[in-house]
PDB file of C-alpha atoms in Angstrom:
ATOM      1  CA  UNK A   1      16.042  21.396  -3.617  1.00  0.00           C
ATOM      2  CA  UNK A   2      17.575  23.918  -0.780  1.00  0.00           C
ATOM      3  CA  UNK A   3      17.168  22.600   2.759  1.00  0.00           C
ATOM      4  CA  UNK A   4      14.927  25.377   3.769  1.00  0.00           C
ATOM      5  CA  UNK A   5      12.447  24.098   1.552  1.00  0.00           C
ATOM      6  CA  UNK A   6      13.129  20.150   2.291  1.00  0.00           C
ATOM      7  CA  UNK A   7      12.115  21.434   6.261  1.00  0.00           C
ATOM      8  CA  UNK A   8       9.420  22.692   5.504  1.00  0.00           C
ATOM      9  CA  UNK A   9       8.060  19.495   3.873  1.00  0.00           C
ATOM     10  CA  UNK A  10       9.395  17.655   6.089  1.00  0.00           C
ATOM     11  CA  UNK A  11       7.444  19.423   9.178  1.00  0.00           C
ATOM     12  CA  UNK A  12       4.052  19.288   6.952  1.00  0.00           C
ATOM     13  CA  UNK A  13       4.801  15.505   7.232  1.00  0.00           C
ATOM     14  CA  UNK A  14       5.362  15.032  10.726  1.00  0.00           C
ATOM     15  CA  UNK A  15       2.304  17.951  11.513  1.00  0.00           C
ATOM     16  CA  UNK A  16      -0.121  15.430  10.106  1.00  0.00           C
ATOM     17  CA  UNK A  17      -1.824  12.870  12.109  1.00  0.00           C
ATOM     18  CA  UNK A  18       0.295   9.789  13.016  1.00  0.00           C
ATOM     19  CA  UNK A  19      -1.966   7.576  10.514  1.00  0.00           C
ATOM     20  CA  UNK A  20      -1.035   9.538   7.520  1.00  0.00           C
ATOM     21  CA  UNK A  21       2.228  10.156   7.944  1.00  0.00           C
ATOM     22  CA  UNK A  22       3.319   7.320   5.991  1.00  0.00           C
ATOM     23  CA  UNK A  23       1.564   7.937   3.018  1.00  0.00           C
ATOM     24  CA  UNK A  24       2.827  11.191   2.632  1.00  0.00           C
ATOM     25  CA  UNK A  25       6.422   9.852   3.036  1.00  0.00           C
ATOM     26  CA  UNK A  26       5.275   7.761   0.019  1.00  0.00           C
ATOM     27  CA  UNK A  27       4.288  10.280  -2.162  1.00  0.00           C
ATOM     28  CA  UNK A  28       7.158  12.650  -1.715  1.00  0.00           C
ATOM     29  CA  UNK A  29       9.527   9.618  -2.048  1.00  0.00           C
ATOM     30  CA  UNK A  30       7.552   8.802  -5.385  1.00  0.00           C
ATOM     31  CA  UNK A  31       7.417  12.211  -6.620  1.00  0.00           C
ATOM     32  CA  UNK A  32      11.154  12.546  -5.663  1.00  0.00           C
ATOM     33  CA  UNK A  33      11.875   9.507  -7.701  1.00  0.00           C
ATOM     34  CA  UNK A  34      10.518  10.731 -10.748  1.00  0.00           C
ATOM     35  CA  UNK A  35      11.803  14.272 -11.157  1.00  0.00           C
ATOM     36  CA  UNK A  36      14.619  14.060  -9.025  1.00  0.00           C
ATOM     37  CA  UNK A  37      15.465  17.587 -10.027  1.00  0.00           C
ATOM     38  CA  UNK A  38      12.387  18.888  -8.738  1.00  0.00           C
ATOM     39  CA  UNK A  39      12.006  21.938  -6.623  1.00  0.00           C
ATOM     40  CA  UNK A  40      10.370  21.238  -3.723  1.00  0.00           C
ATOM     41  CA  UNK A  41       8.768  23.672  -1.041  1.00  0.00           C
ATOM     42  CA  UNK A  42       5.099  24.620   0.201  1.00  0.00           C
ATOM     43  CA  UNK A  43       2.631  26.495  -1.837  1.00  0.00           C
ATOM     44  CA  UNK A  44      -0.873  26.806  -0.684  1.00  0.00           C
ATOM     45  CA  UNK A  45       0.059  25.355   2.263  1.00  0.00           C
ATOM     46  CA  UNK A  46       0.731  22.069   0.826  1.00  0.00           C
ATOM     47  CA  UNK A  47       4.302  19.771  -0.720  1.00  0.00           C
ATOM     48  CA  UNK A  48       4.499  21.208  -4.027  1.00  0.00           C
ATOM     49  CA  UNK A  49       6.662  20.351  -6.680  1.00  0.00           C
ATOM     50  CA  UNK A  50       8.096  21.838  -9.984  1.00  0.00           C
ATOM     51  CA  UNK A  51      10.529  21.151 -12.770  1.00  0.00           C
ATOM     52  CA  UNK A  52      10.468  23.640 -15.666  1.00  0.00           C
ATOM     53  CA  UNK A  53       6.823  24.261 -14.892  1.00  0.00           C
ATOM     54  CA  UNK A  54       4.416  23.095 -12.095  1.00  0.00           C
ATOM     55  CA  UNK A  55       4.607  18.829 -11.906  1.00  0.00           C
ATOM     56  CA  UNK A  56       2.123  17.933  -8.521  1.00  0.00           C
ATOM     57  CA  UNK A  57       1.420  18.821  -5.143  1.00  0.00           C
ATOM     58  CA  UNK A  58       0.107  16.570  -2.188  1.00  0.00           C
ATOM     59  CA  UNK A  59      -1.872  16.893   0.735  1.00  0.00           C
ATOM     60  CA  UNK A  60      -3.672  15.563   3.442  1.00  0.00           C
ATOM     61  CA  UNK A  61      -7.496  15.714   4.622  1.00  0.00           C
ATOM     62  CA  UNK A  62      -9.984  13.790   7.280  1.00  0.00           C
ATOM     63  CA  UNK A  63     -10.194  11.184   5.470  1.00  0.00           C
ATOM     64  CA  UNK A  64      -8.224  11.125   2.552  1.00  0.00           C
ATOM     65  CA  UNK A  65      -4.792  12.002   0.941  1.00  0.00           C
ATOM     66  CA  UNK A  66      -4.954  13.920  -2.434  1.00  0.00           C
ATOM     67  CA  UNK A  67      -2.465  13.360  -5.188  1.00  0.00           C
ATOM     68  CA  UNK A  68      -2.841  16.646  -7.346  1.00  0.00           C
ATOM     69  CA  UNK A  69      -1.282  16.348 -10.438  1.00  0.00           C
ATOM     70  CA  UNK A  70      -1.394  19.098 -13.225  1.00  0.00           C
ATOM     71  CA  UNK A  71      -3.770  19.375 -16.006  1.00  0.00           C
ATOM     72  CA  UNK A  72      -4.334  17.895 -18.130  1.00  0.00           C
ATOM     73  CA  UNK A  73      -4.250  14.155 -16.998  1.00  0.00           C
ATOM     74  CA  UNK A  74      -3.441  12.009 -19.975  1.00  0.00           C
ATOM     75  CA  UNK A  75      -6.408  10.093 -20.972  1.00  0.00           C
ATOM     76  CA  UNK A  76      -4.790   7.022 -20.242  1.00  0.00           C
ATOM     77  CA  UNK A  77      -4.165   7.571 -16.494  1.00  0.00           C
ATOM     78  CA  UNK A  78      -7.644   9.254 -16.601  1.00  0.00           C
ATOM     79  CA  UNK A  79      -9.528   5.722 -17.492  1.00  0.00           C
ATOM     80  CA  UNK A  80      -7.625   3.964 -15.191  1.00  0.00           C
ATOM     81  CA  UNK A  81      -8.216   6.709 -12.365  1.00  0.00           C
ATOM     82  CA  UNK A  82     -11.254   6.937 -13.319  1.00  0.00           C
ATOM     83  CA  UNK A  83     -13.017   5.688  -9.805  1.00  0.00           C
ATOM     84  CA  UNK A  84     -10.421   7.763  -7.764  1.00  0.00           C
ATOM     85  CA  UNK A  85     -10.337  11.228  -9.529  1.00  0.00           C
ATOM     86  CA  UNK A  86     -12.136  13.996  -8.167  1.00  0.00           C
ATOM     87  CA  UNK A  87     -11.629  17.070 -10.676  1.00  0.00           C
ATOM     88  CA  UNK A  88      -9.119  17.288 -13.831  1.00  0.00           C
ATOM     89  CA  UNK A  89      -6.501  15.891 -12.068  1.00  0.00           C
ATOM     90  CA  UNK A  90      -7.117  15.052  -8.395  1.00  0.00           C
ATOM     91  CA  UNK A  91      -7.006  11.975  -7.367  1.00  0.00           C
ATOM     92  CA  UNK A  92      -8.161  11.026  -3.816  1.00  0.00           C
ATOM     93  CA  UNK A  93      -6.698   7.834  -1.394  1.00  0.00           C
ATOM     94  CA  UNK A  94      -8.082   6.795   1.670  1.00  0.00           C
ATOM     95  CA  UNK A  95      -6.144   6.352   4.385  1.00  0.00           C
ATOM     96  CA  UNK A  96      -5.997   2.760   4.656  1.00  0.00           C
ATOM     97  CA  UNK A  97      -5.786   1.731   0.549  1.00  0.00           C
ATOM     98  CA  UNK A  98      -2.613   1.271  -0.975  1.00  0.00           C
ATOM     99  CA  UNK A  99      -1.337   3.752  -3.128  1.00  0.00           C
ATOM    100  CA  UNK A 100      -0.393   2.944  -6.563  1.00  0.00           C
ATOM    101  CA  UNK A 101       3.398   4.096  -5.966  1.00  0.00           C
ATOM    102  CA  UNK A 102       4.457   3.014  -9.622  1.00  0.00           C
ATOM    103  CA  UNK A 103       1.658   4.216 -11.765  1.00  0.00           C
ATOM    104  CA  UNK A 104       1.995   8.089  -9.767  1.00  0.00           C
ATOM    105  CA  UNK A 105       5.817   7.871 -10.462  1.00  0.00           C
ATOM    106  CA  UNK A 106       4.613   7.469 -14.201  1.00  0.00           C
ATOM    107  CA  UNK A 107       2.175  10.623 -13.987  1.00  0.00           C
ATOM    108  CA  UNK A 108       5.174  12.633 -12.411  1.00  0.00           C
ATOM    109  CA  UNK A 109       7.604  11.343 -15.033  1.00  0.00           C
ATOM    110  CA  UNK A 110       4.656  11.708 -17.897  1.00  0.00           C
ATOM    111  CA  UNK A 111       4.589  15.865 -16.671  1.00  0.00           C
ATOM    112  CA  UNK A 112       8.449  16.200 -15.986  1.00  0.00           C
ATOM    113  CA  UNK A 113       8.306  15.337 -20.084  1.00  0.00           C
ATOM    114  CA  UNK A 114       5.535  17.546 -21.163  1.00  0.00           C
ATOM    115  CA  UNK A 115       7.373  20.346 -19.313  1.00  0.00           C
ATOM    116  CA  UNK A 116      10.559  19.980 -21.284  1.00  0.00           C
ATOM    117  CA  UNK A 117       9.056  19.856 -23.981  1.00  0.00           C
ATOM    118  CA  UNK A 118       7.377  23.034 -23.665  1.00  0.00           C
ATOM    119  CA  UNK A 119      10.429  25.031 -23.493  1.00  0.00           C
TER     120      UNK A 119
END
């Protein structure tokens, strides 16, 4: 990951409102975790992250932070997401719930190995 690219995360983070900005430190930390190879840099004006293909991007709303992790969601994570997802693989947190830090390492890690595999 260049340091450019680490800024400009990094100044999407502290841009968002004070109540947030913890959450997103979360999810880049958990993303991070996962594929620590990752590229990481802003696409549609959002975190994004890839590793030998697209992996997730994150963002934040109103009301809500959005997880979005690329299609297709195994069906697993999709049952137990099932409450929280909002399209093929959006899932939505309000700002006050926990987020399940563990179980969205394991949907990064789950897409880090579809993507090797693919080449």
């Amino acid at each position: 990951m260049g340091r450019a690219a680490s800024n400009r995360v990094e100044a999407y983070i502290a841009g968002a409102p004070k109540e947030v900005r913890g959450k997103l430190k979360q999810l880049r930390k958990a993303i991070l975790a996962a594929a620590p190879e990752a590229e990481e840099k802003i696409s549609y004006g959002m975190p994004y992250y890839s590793y030998k293909g697209r992996l997730a991007y994150f963002a934040y709303f109103k009301n809500h932070v959005s997880f979005f992790a690329m299609p297709p969601m195994p069906e697993e994570y999709r049952r137990e997401l099932k409450k929280r997802m909002t399209g093929k693989a959006t899932i939505r947190f309000d700002f006050k719930e926990k987020l399940p830090v563990a179980f969205l390492k394991n949907i990064v890690k789950a897409r880090v190995k579809r993507n090797s595999e693919k080449i």
